[in-house]
Short mmCIF file of C-alpha atoms in Angstrom, two decimals:
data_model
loop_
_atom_site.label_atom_id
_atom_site.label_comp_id
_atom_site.label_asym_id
_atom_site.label_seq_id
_atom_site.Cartn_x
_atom_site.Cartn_y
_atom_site.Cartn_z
CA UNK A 28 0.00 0.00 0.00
CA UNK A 29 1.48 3.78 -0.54
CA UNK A 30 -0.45 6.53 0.69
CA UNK A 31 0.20 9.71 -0.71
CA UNK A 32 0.38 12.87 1.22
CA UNK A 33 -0.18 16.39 -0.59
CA UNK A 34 1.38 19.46 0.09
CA UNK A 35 -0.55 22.17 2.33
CA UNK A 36 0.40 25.23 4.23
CA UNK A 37 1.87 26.22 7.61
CA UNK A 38 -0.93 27.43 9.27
CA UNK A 39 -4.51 26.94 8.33
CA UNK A 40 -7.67 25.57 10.03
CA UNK A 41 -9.66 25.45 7.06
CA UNK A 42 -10.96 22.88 4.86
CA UNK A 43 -7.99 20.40 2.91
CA UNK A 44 -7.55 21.89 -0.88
CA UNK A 45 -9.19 20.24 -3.40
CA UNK A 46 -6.30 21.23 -5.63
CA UNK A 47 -3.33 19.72 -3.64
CA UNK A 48 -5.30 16.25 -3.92
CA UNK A 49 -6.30 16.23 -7.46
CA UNK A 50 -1.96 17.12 -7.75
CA UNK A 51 -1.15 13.85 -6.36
CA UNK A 52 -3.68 12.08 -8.32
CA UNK A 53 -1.72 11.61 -11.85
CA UNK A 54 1.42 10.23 -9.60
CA UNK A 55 -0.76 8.32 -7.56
CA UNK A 56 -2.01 6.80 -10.94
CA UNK A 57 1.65 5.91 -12.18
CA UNK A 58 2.17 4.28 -8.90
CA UNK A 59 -0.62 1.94 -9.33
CA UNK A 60 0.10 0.94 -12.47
CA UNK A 61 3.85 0.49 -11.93
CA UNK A 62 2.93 -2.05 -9.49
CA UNK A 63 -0.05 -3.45 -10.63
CA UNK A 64 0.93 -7.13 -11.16
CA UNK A 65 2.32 -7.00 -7.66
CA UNK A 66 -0.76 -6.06 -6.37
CA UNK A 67 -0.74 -2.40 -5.31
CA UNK A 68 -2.93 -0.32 -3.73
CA UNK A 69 -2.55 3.41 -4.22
CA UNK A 70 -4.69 6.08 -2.11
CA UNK A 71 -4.61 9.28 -1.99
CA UNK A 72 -5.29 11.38 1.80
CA UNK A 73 -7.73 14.20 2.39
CA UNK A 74 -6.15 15.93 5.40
CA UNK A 75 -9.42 17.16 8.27
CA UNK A 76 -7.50 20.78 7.42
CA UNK A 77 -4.64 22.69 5.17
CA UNK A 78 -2.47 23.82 7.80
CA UNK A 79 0.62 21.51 9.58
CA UNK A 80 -0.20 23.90 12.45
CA UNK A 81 2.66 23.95 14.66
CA UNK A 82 3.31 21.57 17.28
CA UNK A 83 -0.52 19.69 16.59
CA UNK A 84 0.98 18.73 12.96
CA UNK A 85 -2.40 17.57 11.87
CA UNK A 86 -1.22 16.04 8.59
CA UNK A 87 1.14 13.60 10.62
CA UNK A 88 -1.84 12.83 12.83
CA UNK A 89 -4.03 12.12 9.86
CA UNK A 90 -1.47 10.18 7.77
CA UNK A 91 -1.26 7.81 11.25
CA UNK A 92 -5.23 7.29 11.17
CA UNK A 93 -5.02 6.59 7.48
CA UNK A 94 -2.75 3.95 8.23
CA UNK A 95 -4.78 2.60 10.92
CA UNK A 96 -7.77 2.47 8.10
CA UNK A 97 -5.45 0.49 6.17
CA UNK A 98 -4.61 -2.19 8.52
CA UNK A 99 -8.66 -2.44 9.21
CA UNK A 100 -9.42 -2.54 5.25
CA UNK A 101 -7.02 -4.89 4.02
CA UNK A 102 -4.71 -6.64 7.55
CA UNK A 103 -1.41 -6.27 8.10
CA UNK A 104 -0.02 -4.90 4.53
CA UNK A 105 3.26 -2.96 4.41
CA UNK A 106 2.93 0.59 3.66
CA UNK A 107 4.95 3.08 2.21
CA UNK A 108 4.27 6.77 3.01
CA UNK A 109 4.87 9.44 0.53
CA UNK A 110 4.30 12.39 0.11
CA UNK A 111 5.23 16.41 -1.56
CA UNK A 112 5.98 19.25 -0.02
CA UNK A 113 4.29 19.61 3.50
CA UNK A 114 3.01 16.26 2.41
CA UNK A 115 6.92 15.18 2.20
CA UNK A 116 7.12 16.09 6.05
CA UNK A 117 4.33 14.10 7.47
CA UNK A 118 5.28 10.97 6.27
CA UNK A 119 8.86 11.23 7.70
CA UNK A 120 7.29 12.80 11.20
CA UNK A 121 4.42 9.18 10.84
CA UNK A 122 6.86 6.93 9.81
CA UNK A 123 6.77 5.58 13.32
CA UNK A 124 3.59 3.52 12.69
CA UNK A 125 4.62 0.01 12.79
CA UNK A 126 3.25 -0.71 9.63
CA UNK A 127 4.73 1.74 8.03
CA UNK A 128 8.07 0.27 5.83
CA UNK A 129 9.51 3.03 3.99
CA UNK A 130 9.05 6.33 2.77
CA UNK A 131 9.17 8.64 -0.18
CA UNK A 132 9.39 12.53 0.94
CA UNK A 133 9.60 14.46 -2.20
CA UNK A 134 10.61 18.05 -1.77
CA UNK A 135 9.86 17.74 2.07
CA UNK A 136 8.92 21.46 3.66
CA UNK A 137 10.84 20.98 6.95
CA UNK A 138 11.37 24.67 8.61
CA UNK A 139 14.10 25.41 11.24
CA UNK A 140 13.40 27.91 13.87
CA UNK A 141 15.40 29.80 16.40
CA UNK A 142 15.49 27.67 19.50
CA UNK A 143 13.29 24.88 18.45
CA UNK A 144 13.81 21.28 18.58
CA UNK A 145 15.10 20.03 14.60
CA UNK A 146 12.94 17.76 13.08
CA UNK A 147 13.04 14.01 14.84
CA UNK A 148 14.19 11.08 13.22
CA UNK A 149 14.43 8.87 15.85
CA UNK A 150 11.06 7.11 13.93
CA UNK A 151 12.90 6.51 10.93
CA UNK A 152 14.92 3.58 12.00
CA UNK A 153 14.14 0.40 10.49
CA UNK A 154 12.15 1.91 7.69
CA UNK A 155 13.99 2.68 3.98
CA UNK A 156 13.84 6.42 3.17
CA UNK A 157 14.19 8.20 -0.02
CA UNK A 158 14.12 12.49 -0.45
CA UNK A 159 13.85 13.88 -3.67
CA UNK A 160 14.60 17.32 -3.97
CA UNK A 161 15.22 20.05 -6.41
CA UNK A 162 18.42 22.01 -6.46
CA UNK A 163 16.31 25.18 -7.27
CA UNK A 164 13.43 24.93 -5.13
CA UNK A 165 12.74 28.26 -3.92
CA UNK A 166 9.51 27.38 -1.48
CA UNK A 167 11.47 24.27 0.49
CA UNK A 168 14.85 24.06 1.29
CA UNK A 169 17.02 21.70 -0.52
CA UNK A 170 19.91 22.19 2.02
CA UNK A 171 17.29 21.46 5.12
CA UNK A 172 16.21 18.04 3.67
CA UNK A 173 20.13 17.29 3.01
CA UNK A 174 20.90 17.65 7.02
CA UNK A 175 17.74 15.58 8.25
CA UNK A 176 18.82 12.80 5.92
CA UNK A 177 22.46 13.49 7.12
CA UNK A 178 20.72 13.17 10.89
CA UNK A 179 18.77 9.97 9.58
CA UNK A 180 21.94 7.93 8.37
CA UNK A 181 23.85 8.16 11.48
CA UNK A 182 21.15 5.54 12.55
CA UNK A 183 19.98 4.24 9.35
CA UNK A 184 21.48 2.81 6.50
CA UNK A 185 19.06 2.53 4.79
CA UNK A 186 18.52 6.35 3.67
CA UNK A 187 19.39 8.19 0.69
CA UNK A 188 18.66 11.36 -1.33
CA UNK A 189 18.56 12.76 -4.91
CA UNK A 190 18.63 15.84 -6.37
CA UNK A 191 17.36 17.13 -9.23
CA UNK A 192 19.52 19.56 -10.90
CA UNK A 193 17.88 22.66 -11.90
CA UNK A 194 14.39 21.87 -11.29
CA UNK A 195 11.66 23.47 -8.85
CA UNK A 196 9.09 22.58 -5.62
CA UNK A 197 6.86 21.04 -8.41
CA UNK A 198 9.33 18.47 -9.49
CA UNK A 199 7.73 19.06 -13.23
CA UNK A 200 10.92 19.56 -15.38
CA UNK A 201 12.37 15.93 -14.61
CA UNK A 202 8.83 14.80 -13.94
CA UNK A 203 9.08 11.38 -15.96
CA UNK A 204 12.38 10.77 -13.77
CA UNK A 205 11.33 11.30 -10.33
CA UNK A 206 8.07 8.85 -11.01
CA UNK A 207 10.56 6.09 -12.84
CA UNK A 208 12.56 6.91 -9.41
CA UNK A 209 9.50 6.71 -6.99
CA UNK A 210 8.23 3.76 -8.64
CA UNK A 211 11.33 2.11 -8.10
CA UNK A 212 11.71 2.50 -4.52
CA UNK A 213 8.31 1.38 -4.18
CA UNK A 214 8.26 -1.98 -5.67
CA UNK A 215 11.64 -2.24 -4.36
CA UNK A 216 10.68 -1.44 -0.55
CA UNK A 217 7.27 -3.01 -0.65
CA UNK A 218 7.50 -5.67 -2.69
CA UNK A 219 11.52 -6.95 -2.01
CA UNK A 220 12.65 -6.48 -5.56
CA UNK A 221 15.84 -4.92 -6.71
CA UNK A 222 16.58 -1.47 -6.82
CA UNK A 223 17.91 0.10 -9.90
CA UNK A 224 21.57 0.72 -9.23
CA UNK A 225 21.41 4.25 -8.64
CA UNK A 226 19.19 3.61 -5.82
CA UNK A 227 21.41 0.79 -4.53
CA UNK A 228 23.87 2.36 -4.73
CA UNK A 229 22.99 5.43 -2.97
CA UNK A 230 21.85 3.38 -0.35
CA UNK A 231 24.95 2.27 0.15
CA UNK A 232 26.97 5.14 -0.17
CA UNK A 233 28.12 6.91 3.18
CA UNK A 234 27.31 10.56 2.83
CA UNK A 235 27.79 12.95 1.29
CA UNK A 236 27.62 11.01 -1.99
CA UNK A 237 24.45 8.62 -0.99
CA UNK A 238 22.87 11.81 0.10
CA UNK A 239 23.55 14.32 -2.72
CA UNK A 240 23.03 11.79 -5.64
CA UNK A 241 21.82 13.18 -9.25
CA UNK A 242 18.81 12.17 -10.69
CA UNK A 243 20.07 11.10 -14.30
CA UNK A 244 17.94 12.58 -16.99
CA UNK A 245 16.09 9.75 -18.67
CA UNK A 246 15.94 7.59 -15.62
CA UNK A 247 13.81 4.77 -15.78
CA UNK A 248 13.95 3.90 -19.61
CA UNK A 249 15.56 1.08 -19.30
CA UNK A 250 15.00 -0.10 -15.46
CA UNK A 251 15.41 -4.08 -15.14
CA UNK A 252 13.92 -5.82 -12.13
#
C-alpha cells in the first residue's frame, strides 16, 4: 500500500484543498500501475484541514489514522508513506507507525526555527527512506532536507537522497524521472525487488555522496527488475 500525502500550508484551520489532492492524483495513478501485477494499492489522503499547524501537525496525525484504516481494510499490509511538499514532512514525522516500511518525501517542507527542537528522526529507524529534492526549489529548502537525511543515516542505513539539478518545488521539469525513481523505490521497498543501481547504490553510499546523488535525466527507460 502507498499513501500519498499532498502538500498544504503552515498554518490553516480550514478545509484540505481540493487542488493539492487532485496534484497527487496523476502520480498516484503511475504508482498503481507500476505495481499493478504486484498487487498495489494506491490512495490518496484528504487531510481534516490545510495547515501543519505547529506543534498539533495535523497532517502527521491524519497520515497515522489513514494507516490505521489500512490495517482495518485490508490486515497487516506494508505501507509506504509518501508524500510532496508539507506532504513530504508528514510521512517522515508518521513513519513511526509500525506498519509503516519506507518512505518517499519528495521536496519535504521541513522549517528550522530559532530555539526549536530540529525535526526528529528517531522514527525513521528500520524503515527505507528516499528524499527527492530540487536544487532550485525556492519554497522548500534543498539544504534542510540534506541535514535531516544526514541526521537519519547516522542511525539508518538505509537512507538516501537525490537531487534534481535545476528543477523546482513542483518536481515538473524531470517529472518522468522522479516517477521512474519513486516507482522504483516502491516496488523495491514493498515488494523486495531490486533497486535500480542508482538507488542501490545510494543506499549504500556513506554521505555525502548517498545523500547528494543526481537524478540522471532519462531515468527509468531502461530499469530491469
Amino acid at each position: 500500500m502507498v499513501l500519498l500525502l499532498p502538500d498544504g500550508e503552515a498554518d490553516s484551520r480550514r478545509r484540505s484543498s481540493p487542488l493539492s489532492y487532485a496534484a497527487q492524483l496523476p502520480p498516484a495513478r503511475a504508482l498503481a500501475r507500476s505495481g499493478e501485477g504486484d498487487g498495489l494499492a494506491v490512495h490518496v489522503l484528504r487531510y481534516r484541514w490545510r495547515g501543519w499547524n505547529a506543534e498539533d501537525a495535523h497532517p502527521a496525525q491524519d497520515a497515522g489514522w489513514a494507516v490505521d484504516e489500512v490495517q482495518r481494510l485490508y490486515g497487516d499490509v506494508p505501507v509506504c508513506l509518501a508524500g510532496h511538499g508539507m506532504g513530504g514532512r508528514a510521512a517522515l514525522r508518521a513513519a513511526g507507525h509500525g506498519a509503516v516500511t519506507s518512505v518517499l518525501a519528495m521536496a519535504p517542507w521541513l522549517p528550522e526555527r530559532a530555539g526549536a527542537e530540529p525535526e526528529p528522526v528517531r522514527q525513521l529507524a528500520g524503515r527505507r527512506v528516499l528524499i527527492v529534492h530540487g536544487t532550485n526549489d525556492a519554497r522548500t529548502d534543498p539544504e534542510l532536507s540534506y541535514r535531516l537525511a544526514e541526521r537519519a543515516k547516522k542511525s539508518n542505513r538505509d537512507v538516501c537522497r537525490f537531487e534534481v539539478h535545476s528543477d523546482g518545488h513542483a518536481l515538473r521539469q524531470h517529472r518522468s524521472e522522479v516517477l521512474a525513481l519513486a516507482s522504483d523505490f516502491v516496488r523495491g521497498s514493498l515488494f523486495a525487488r531490486s533497486y535500480a543501481r542508482p538507488v542501490a547504490d545510494a543506499l549504500a553510499a556513506p554521505p555525502p555522496l548517498g545523500l547528494r546523488m543526481p537524478l540522471a535525466a532519462g531515468f527509468g527507460r531502461s530499469l530491469r527488475h
